[in-house]
Amino acid sequence: MNVEAVKTKEIKVGVIGAGRIGVVHLEAITKAPGVTPIIISNPTVSKAENAAKQYNVAKFTEDAMDVITDPDVDAVWICSPSQFHAEQIKAAAANGKHVFCEKPIATDLPETVEAINACNAAGVKLMIGLQRRFDDNFKRVKTAVEDSEVGDPIMIKLCSRDPSPPPFEYVKGGGGIFADMAVHDLDMSRFLAGADPIEILAIGSCHIDKSIEVLEGSEKYDTAACLVRYPNGVQAMVDVCRQSSYGYDQRAEVLGTKGMIQTDNVYPNTAKIYKNDFTGNADMPYDFFLSRYNEAYVSETVAFCESLVNDTPVPCTGEDGLVALIMAMAADKSAAENRWVKFSEIVESVYCAAPDECELLSQSDVFPEGFKPASNPRDFLLPDADQQKEEGFLQKMAKVFN
């Protein structure tokens, strides 16, 4: 089975999706030691063909299943549109392939749990693409927290402001500003806090593109703010906006009992201009997320490749992706209902009859005797491929699902 291949030979991988993100990951894969891309797919096959030629990939196809079922493929990179992620993850797991998937795992909670458990039951690795965790600036803040350079955390601040708003067609059906945009900052707050969040208060408004005000839920917001409460009284503040007149604004700050650490924006160069009417950076910050986070995308890809080659734990798990989605959904609910929302409320909305059979409680009519909703997202999950090495798989599964 291909799961065992990581221990015996060079890792051969396939990429699903030859759009911007797919090509970024493909390029990174070509730079990772011990890993070789051998096939890429895209519905518009000419894009797959062009990518294959550019990066010397032997095969290209229009069908994602050709990648997933290729007998030579050990791991699959899923860089397709969000609505295809869950089914492709499940198919890859069924074929014994390790999986890297861009966020989100799925567009709803039950399917997210099912996709993660498909990988865990198959014993394949699953890594989720939350690339900001691999950015050198944010990593340095994380290190400062872990090493107590600033003491115990008191307050975390994050902002994310895009250079210009996306088109109406992108916003419509995109899941709203919390799931589509703020999810990265919410995940980063958890990453820096080093703990699971307790509850959230969120608000949203529209200032930039009034055309989106006709949309449902948080899709009608282009500006939002969140306050997240963590254990020990730690607070996290997040603000996001779909337009920033001065470039791509991505900053983080942690105030601790001994000091404070913060990041600045990233610029194309360090040149500064000094004039009688202006002093400052000669150029604006990067104005596109692929420019700003290019190295982070490369780093996360290399990290997963190293996990495959060395058979070590993945640095960003399916559980991390699940919690990020729960945080975004809680923020959405908070903004809609104008109140604090505990994250356990979102978890308790899901019922799993089995690891691969989950649904929303509102859609289920029959529950087993003595049923009690889960309050921790970990309660839904089978042990992943790396956890199975630490504890007997069957024993852990019995604990999770009685």
Short mmCIF file of C-alpha atoms in Angstrom, two decimals:
data_model
loop_
_atom_site.label_atom_id
_atom_site.label_comp_id
_atom_site.label_asym_id
_atom_site.label_seq_id
_atom_site.Cartn_x
_atom_site.Cartn_y
_atom_site.Cartn_z
CA MET A 1 0.00 0.00 0.00
CA ASN A 2 1.24 3.52 -0.76
CA VAL A 3 1.11 4.52 2.92
CA GLU A 4 4.19 2.37 3.48
CA ALA A 5 6.04 3.88 0.53
CA VAL A 6 7.31 6.81 2.60
CA LYS A 7 9.62 4.47 4.45
CA THR A 8 11.20 2.83 1.45
CA LYS A 9 11.52 5.17 -1.52
CA GLU A 10 11.32 8.68 -2.87
CA ILE A 11 7.86 10.20 -2.50
CA LYS A 12 5.92 10.64 -5.72
CA VAL A 13 3.09 13.14 -5.63
CA GLY A 14 0.20 14.35 -7.72
CA VAL A 15 -1.37 17.82 -7.75
CA ILE A 16 -5.08 18.51 -8.25
CA GLY A 17 -5.60 22.02 -9.58
CA ALA A 18 -3.36 24.09 -11.84
CA GLY A 19 -4.66 27.49 -10.82
CA ARG A 20 -2.59 30.06 -8.92
CA ILE A 21 -2.36 28.10 -5.66
CA GLY A 22 -1.78 24.77 -7.41
CA VAL A 23 1.15 26.18 -9.38
CA VAL A 24 2.64 27.77 -6.25
CA HIS A 25 2.59 24.40 -4.49
CA LEU A 26 3.87 22.57 -7.57
CA GLU A 27 6.85 24.89 -7.77
CA ALA A 28 7.54 24.36 -4.06
CA ILE A 29 7.31 20.58 -4.48
CA THR A 30 10.03 20.72 -7.13
CA LYS A 31 12.30 22.38 -4.55
CA ALA A 32 11.67 19.85 -1.76
CA PRO A 33 14.26 17.06 -1.32
CA GLY A 34 13.07 13.47 -1.72
CA VAL A 35 9.81 14.40 -3.46
CA THR A 36 8.91 14.25 -7.17
CA PRO A 37 5.69 15.49 -8.81
CA ILE A 38 4.57 13.00 -11.46
CA ILE A 39 1.05 14.09 -12.44
CA ILE A 40 -1.16 17.20 -12.34
CA SER A 41 -4.83 17.68 -13.17
CA ASN A 42 -7.11 20.56 -14.04
CA PRO A 43 -10.60 20.67 -15.62
CA THR A 44 -9.20 23.05 -18.22
CA VAL A 45 -6.59 20.58 -19.30
CA SER A 46 -4.45 23.18 -21.11
CA LYS A 47 -3.59 24.68 -17.70
CA ALA A 48 -2.44 21.29 -16.46
CA GLU A 49 -0.44 20.78 -19.65
CA ASN A 50 1.26 24.17 -19.31
CA ALA A 51 2.14 23.53 -15.66
CA ALA A 52 3.45 20.06 -16.50
CA LYS A 53 5.72 21.47 -19.20
CA GLN A 54 6.98 24.30 -17.02
CA TYR A 55 7.90 22.03 -14.10
CA ASN A 56 8.80 18.84 -15.96
CA VAL A 57 5.86 16.80 -14.69
CA ALA A 58 5.52 13.59 -16.66
CA LYS A 59 1.71 13.38 -16.84
CA PHE A 60 -1.24 15.76 -16.99
CA THR A 61 -4.98 15.17 -17.12
CA GLU A 62 -8.35 16.89 -16.84
CA ASP A 63 -9.67 14.37 -14.29
CA ALA A 64 -8.72 14.64 -10.60
CA MET A 65 -9.46 10.93 -10.12
CA ASP A 66 -6.59 10.11 -12.49
CA VAL A 67 -4.29 11.70 -9.91
CA ILE A 68 -5.97 10.02 -6.95
CA THR A 69 -5.98 6.53 -8.47
CA ASP A 70 -2.53 6.67 -10.06
CA PRO A 71 -0.72 3.63 -8.60
CA ASP A 72 2.61 5.50 -8.49
CA VAL A 73 1.30 8.43 -6.46
CA ASP A 74 2.05 8.37 -2.74
CA ALA A 75 0.55 11.74 -1.79
CA VAL A 76 -1.95 14.16 -3.30
CA TRP A 77 -2.00 17.97 -3.12
CA ILE A 78 -5.60 19.20 -3.31
CA CYS A 79 -5.65 22.74 -4.68
CA SER A 80 -9.09 22.64 -6.31
CA PRO A 81 -12.11 24.87 -5.53
CA SER A 82 -13.42 24.46 -1.97
CA GLN A 83 -16.59 22.59 -2.89
CA PHE A 84 -14.54 19.64 -4.17
CA HIS A 85 -12.16 19.28 -1.22
CA ALA A 86 -14.08 16.87 1.00
CA GLU A 87 -14.89 14.30 -1.68
CA GLN A 88 -11.36 14.42 -3.05
CA ILE A 89 -9.92 13.95 0.45
CA LYS A 90 -12.16 10.94 1.01
CA ALA A 91 -11.25 9.47 -2.39
CA ALA A 92 -7.54 9.96 -1.74
CA ALA A 93 -7.80 8.28 1.66
CA ALA A 94 -9.72 5.36 0.13
CA ASN A 95 -6.84 4.92 -2.30
CA GLY A 96 -4.19 5.03 0.45
CA LYS A 97 -2.77 8.42 -0.48
CA HIS A 98 -1.46 10.99 1.98
CA VAL A 99 -3.19 14.36 1.57
CA PHE A 100 -2.27 18.01 1.60
CA CYS A 101 -5.37 20.17 1.24
CA GLU A 102 -5.78 23.91 0.97
CA LYS A 103 -8.28 25.27 3.48
CA PRO A 104 -11.14 24.68 3.96
CA ILE A 105 -11.43 20.92 4.34
CA ALA A 106 -15.12 21.27 3.52
CA THR A 107 -17.77 23.96 3.48
CA ASP A 108 -19.77 22.52 6.40
CA LEU A 109 -18.93 20.94 9.74
CA PRO A 110 -20.27 17.36 9.33
CA GLU A 111 -18.47 16.87 6.02
CA THR A 112 -15.28 18.28 7.53
CA VAL A 113 -15.37 15.68 10.30
CA GLU A 114 -16.08 12.88 7.82
CA ALA A 115 -13.17 13.89 5.57
CA ILE A 116 -10.71 14.02 8.47
CA ASN A 117 -11.88 10.66 9.78
CA ALA A 118 -11.56 9.13 6.31
CA CYS A 119 -7.84 9.91 6.41
CA ASN A 120 -7.45 8.86 10.04
CA ALA A 121 -9.24 5.53 9.47
CA ALA A 122 -7.05 4.85 6.43
CA GLY A 123 -3.89 5.70 8.36
CA VAL A 124 -2.81 8.39 5.88
CA LYS A 125 -1.40 11.77 6.79
CA LEU A 126 -3.57 14.87 6.33
CA MET A 127 -2.14 18.38 6.39
CA ILE A 128 -4.21 21.53 5.98
CA GLY A 129 -2.89 24.63 4.24
CA LEU A 130 -2.99 27.47 6.76
CA GLN A 131 0.05 29.16 5.32
CA ARG A 132 0.37 32.07 7.75
CA ARG A 133 1.65 29.63 10.38
CA PHE A 134 4.72 29.24 8.15
CA ASP A 135 5.40 32.94 7.59
CA ASP A 136 8.73 33.95 9.16
CA ASN A 137 7.22 37.05 10.80
CA PHE A 138 4.40 35.20 12.55
CA LYS A 139 6.72 32.29 13.40
CA ARG A 140 9.02 34.72 15.21
CA VAL A 141 6.10 35.97 17.30
CA LYS A 142 5.16 32.37 18.10
CA THR A 143 8.74 31.65 19.18
CA ALA A 144 8.74 34.69 21.46
CA VAL A 145 5.58 33.42 23.15
CA GLU A 146 6.85 29.84 23.48
CA ASP A 147 10.21 30.99 24.89
CA SER A 148 8.57 33.46 27.30
CA GLU A 149 10.54 36.36 25.81
CA VAL A 150 7.56 38.63 26.50
CA GLY A 151 6.29 36.71 29.51
CA ASP A 152 2.82 35.24 29.78
CA PRO A 153 0.49 36.43 26.99
CA ILE A 154 -2.13 39.00 27.97
CA MET A 155 -3.45 40.28 24.67
CA ILE A 156 -3.12 39.24 21.01
CA LYS A 157 -3.90 41.59 18.13
CA LEU A 158 -4.19 40.68 14.46
CA CYS A 159 -5.25 42.68 11.44
CA SER A 160 -5.83 41.64 7.85
CA ARG A 161 -6.74 44.23 5.23
CA ASP A 162 -6.74 43.54 1.51
CA PRO A 163 -5.56 46.11 -1.06
CA SER A 164 -8.90 46.06 -2.91
CA PRO A 165 -12.26 44.26 -2.60
CA PRO A 166 -12.97 41.13 -4.64
CA PRO A 167 -15.70 41.14 -7.31
CA PHE A 168 -19.33 40.56 -6.36
CA GLU A 169 -19.24 37.09 -7.97
CA TYR A 170 -16.41 36.05 -5.65
CA VAL A 171 -18.16 37.25 -2.50
CA LYS A 172 -21.51 35.66 -3.39
CA GLY A 173 -21.44 32.06 -2.22
CA GLY A 174 -17.99 32.48 -0.65
CA GLY A 175 -19.21 31.74 2.86
CA GLY A 176 -18.91 35.25 4.25
CA ILE A 177 -16.09 37.41 5.56
CA PHE A 178 -15.41 35.24 8.62
CA ALA A 179 -15.04 31.92 6.77
CA ASP A 180 -13.46 33.40 3.66
CA MET A 181 -11.11 35.98 5.16
CA ALA A 182 -10.97 36.20 8.95
CA VAL A 183 -10.48 32.44 9.34
CA HIS A 184 -6.72 32.92 8.83
CA ASP A 185 -6.53 35.48 11.62
CA LEU A 186 -8.75 33.45 13.93
CA ASP A 187 -6.48 30.44 13.39
CA MET A 188 -3.42 32.62 13.98
CA SER A 189 -4.86 33.82 17.29
CA ARG A 190 -5.19 30.18 18.40
CA PHE A 191 -1.69 29.41 17.08
CA LEU A 192 -0.16 32.28 19.09
CA ALA A 193 -2.27 31.65 22.19
CA GLY A 194 -1.27 27.99 22.21
CA ALA A 195 -4.71 27.05 23.52
CA ASP A 196 -8.23 26.38 22.33
CA PRO A 197 -10.59 29.39 22.40
CA ILE A 198 -13.62 29.61 24.68
CA GLU A 199 -16.00 32.13 23.11
CA ILE A 200 -16.20 34.95 20.58
CA LEU A 201 -17.98 38.24 19.98
CA ALA A 202 -18.05 39.47 16.38
CA ILE A 203 -19.53 42.38 14.44
CA GLY A 204 -19.61 43.25 10.75
CA SER A 205 -20.49 46.17 8.48
CA CYS A 206 -20.23 47.35 4.88
CA HIS A 207 -18.20 50.42 3.90
CA ILE A 208 -16.45 49.66 0.62
CA ASP A 209 -18.67 47.84 -1.87
CA LYS A 210 -22.33 48.63 -1.22
CA SER A 211 -23.43 46.16 -3.92
CA ILE A 212 -22.82 43.23 -1.52
CA GLU A 213 -25.35 44.51 1.01
CA VAL A 214 -28.03 42.46 -0.79
CA LEU A 215 -26.23 39.20 0.07
CA GLU A 216 -27.09 36.88 2.96
CA GLY A 217 -25.36 36.55 6.30
CA SER A 218 -21.80 37.76 6.65
CA GLU A 219 -21.39 37.87 2.88
CA LYS A 220 -22.85 41.37 3.14
CA TYR A 221 -19.91 42.57 5.25
CA ASP A 222 -16.62 43.90 3.90
CA THR A 223 -15.38 44.93 7.35
CA ALA A 224 -15.47 42.92 10.58
CA ALA A 225 -13.97 42.68 14.05
CA CYS A 226 -13.77 39.83 16.57
CA LEU A 227 -12.94 39.55 20.25
CA VAL A 228 -11.90 36.04 21.29
CA ARG A 229 -11.61 34.84 24.87
CA TYR A 230 -8.96 32.21 25.69
CA PRO A 231 -8.11 30.39 28.94
CA ASN A 232 -6.42 32.37 31.73
CA GLY A 233 -8.12 35.58 30.61
CA VAL A 234 -6.06 35.94 27.44
CA GLN A 235 -7.83 38.11 24.88
CA ALA A 236 -7.42 38.18 21.10
CA MET A 237 -8.61 41.01 18.89
CA VAL A 238 -9.00 40.56 15.13
CA ASP A 239 -9.98 43.15 12.55
CA VAL A 240 -10.39 42.56 8.83
CA CYS A 241 -11.33 44.77 5.90
CA ARG A 242 -11.53 44.02 2.19
CA GLN A 243 -9.84 47.29 1.23
CA SER A 244 -6.70 49.04 2.38
CA SER A 245 -5.60 52.10 0.39
CA TYR A 246 -1.98 51.64 1.44
CA GLY A 247 -1.41 48.01 0.36
CA TYR A 248 -1.75 44.55 1.85
CA ASP A 249 -1.87 45.07 5.63
CA GLN A 250 -0.99 41.95 7.66
CA ARG A 251 0.26 42.50 11.18
CA ALA A 252 0.40 40.67 14.50
CA GLU A 253 1.11 41.73 18.07
CA VAL A 254 1.35 39.95 21.41
CA LEU A 255 1.45 41.84 24.69
CA GLY A 256 2.90 39.84 27.57
CA THR A 257 3.72 40.33 31.23
CA LYS A 258 7.37 41.12 30.37
CA GLY A 259 7.02 42.99 27.10
CA MET A 260 5.51 43.09 23.65
CA ILE A 261 6.38 41.74 20.21
CA GLN A 262 4.83 42.86 16.92
CA THR A 263 5.37 42.42 13.20
CA ASP A 264 5.40 45.03 10.47
CA ASN A 265 4.11 44.70 6.93
CA VAL A 266 6.35 43.18 4.28
CA TYR A 267 7.69 45.42 1.52
CA PRO A 268 9.28 44.57 -1.83
CA ASN A 269 12.45 46.35 -0.67
CA THR A 270 13.88 48.28 2.29
CA ALA A 271 14.42 51.56 0.43
CA LYS A 272 13.19 54.73 2.14
CA ILE A 273 12.63 58.25 0.81
CA TYR A 274 13.47 61.39 2.81
CA LYS A 275 11.91 64.65 1.59
CA ASN A 276 10.64 67.86 3.11
CA ASP A 277 7.05 66.64 2.77
CA PHE A 278 7.49 62.86 3.22
CA THR A 279 9.70 60.40 5.05
CA GLY A 280 9.11 56.67 4.78
CA ASN A 281 9.17 53.54 2.63
CA ALA A 282 9.82 54.23 -1.03
CA ASP A 283 7.20 51.69 -2.08
CA MET A 284 3.94 50.29 -0.74
CA PRO A 285 3.70 46.90 0.98
CA TYR A 286 3.08 43.90 -1.24
CA ASP A 287 -0.34 44.25 -2.84
CA PHE A 288 -1.19 40.58 -3.44
CA PHE A 289 -1.39 37.61 -1.09
CA LEU A 290 0.73 35.36 -3.31
CA SER A 291 3.52 37.94 -3.26
CA ARG A 292 3.21 38.54 0.47
CA TYR A 293 3.05 34.86 1.42
CA ASN A 294 5.01 33.21 -1.38
CA GLU A 295 7.75 31.98 0.94
CA ALA A 296 5.17 30.78 3.46
CA TYR A 297 3.46 28.66 0.79
CA VAL A 298 6.83 27.18 -0.11
CA SER A 299 7.67 26.53 3.55
CA GLU A 300 4.39 24.74 4.30
CA THR A 301 4.79 22.57 1.20
CA VAL A 302 8.35 21.67 2.13
CA ALA A 303 7.20 20.93 5.71
CA PHE A 304 4.66 18.38 4.49
CA CYS A 305 7.21 16.85 2.13
CA GLU A 306 9.61 16.44 5.04
CA SER A 307 6.86 14.84 7.09
CA LEU A 308 6.30 12.31 4.31
CA VAL A 309 9.96 11.57 3.68
CA ASN A 310 10.86 11.27 7.37
CA ASP A 311 7.49 9.90 8.55
CA THR A 312 7.15 12.63 11.19
CA PRO A 313 3.97 14.38 12.42
CA VAL A 314 2.48 16.99 10.12
CA PRO A 315 2.75 20.54 11.51
CA CYS A 316 -0.82 21.60 10.64
CA THR A 317 -3.39 18.85 11.17
CA GLY A 318 -6.95 18.12 10.15
CA GLU A 319 -7.92 19.04 13.69
CA ASP A 320 -6.39 22.49 13.17
CA GLY A 321 -8.50 22.92 10.05
CA LEU A 322 -11.61 21.77 11.90
CA VAL A 323 -11.12 24.22 14.77
CA ALA A 324 -10.45 27.09 12.35
CA LEU A 325 -13.78 26.38 10.64
CA ILE A 326 -15.58 26.20 14.01
CA MET A 327 -14.10 29.58 14.98
CA ALA A 328 -15.28 31.15 11.72
CA MET A 329 -18.76 29.66 12.12
CA ALA A 330 -18.99 30.93 15.70
CA ALA A 331 -17.99 34.41 14.55
CA ASP A 332 -20.69 34.30 11.89
CA LYS A 333 -23.29 33.27 14.48
CA SER A 334 -22.15 35.96 16.90
CA ALA A 335 -22.44 38.72 14.31
CA ALA A 336 -25.87 37.48 13.23
CA GLU A 337 -27.24 37.19 16.77
CA ASN A 338 -25.34 40.10 18.32
CA ARG A 339 -24.04 38.12 21.31
CA TRP A 340 -21.11 36.18 22.70
CA VAL A 341 -21.03 32.65 21.26
CA LYS A 342 -19.23 29.75 22.92
CA PHE A 343 -17.35 27.54 20.46
CA SER A 344 -18.91 24.53 22.15
CA GLU A 345 -22.28 25.70 20.75
CA ILE A 346 -21.01 25.06 17.23
CA VAL A 347 -19.54 21.68 18.15
CA GLU A 348 -22.79 20.64 19.83
CA SER A 349 -24.70 21.24 16.59
CA VAL A 350 -23.16 18.11 15.02
CA TYR A 351 -24.15 14.47 15.56
CA CYS A 352 -21.99 11.57 14.37
CA ALA A 353 -23.57 8.12 14.31
CA ALA A 354 -20.19 6.83 13.14
CA PRO A 355 -16.84 8.43 12.25
CA ASP A 356 -17.94 8.68 8.60
CA GLU A 357 -21.62 9.45 9.22
CA CYS A 358 -22.12 12.95 10.55
CA GLU A 359 -24.93 15.47 10.23
CA LEU A 360 -26.30 18.59 11.85
CA LEU A 361 -28.54 17.91 14.82
CA SER A 362 -31.23 20.02 13.17
CA GLN A 363 -31.32 17.53 10.31
CA SER A 364 -31.39 14.35 12.40
CA ASP A 365 -34.55 12.75 13.77
CA VAL A 366 -33.22 9.77 15.73
CA PHE A 367 -30.48 9.65 18.38
CA PRO A 368 -29.19 6.70 20.38
CA GLU A 369 -30.39 6.29 23.96
CA GLY A 370 -28.38 8.42 26.34
CA PHE A 371 -27.08 10.64 23.52
CA LYS A 372 -25.17 13.70 24.69
CA PRO A 373 -23.80 16.29 22.22
CA ALA A 374 -20.03 16.59 21.99
CA SER A 375 -18.58 19.86 23.27
CA ASN A 376 -14.98 19.35 22.12
CA PRO A 377 -14.17 18.93 18.40
CA ARG A 378 -11.59 16.28 19.26
CA ASP A 379 -14.44 14.06 20.41
CA PHE A 380 -15.48 13.61 16.77
CA LEU A 381 -12.10 12.53 15.47
CA LEU A 382 -10.38 9.18 15.18
CA PRO A 383 -6.66 9.31 16.04
CA ASP A 384 -4.67 10.47 13.05
CA ALA A 385 -1.83 8.57 11.38
CA ASP A 386 0.78 10.05 13.70
CA GLN A 387 -1.27 9.61 16.88
CA GLN A 388 -1.80 5.95 16.03
CA LYS A 389 1.90 5.37 16.62
CA GLU A 390 1.58 6.70 20.16
CA GLU A 391 -1.50 4.79 21.24
CA GLY A 392 -3.14 1.62 19.97
CA PHE A 393 -5.59 2.57 17.23
CA LEU A 394 -8.43 0.34 18.35
CA GLN A 395 -8.14 1.40 21.98
CA LYS A 396 -8.24 5.11 21.08
CA MET A 397 -11.15 4.60 18.72
CA ALA A 398 -13.06 2.84 21.47
CA LYS A 399 -12.52 5.80 23.77
CA VAL A 400 -13.78 8.27 21.19
CA PHE A 401 -16.90 6.40 20.10
CA ASN A 402 -17.61 4.19 23.12
#
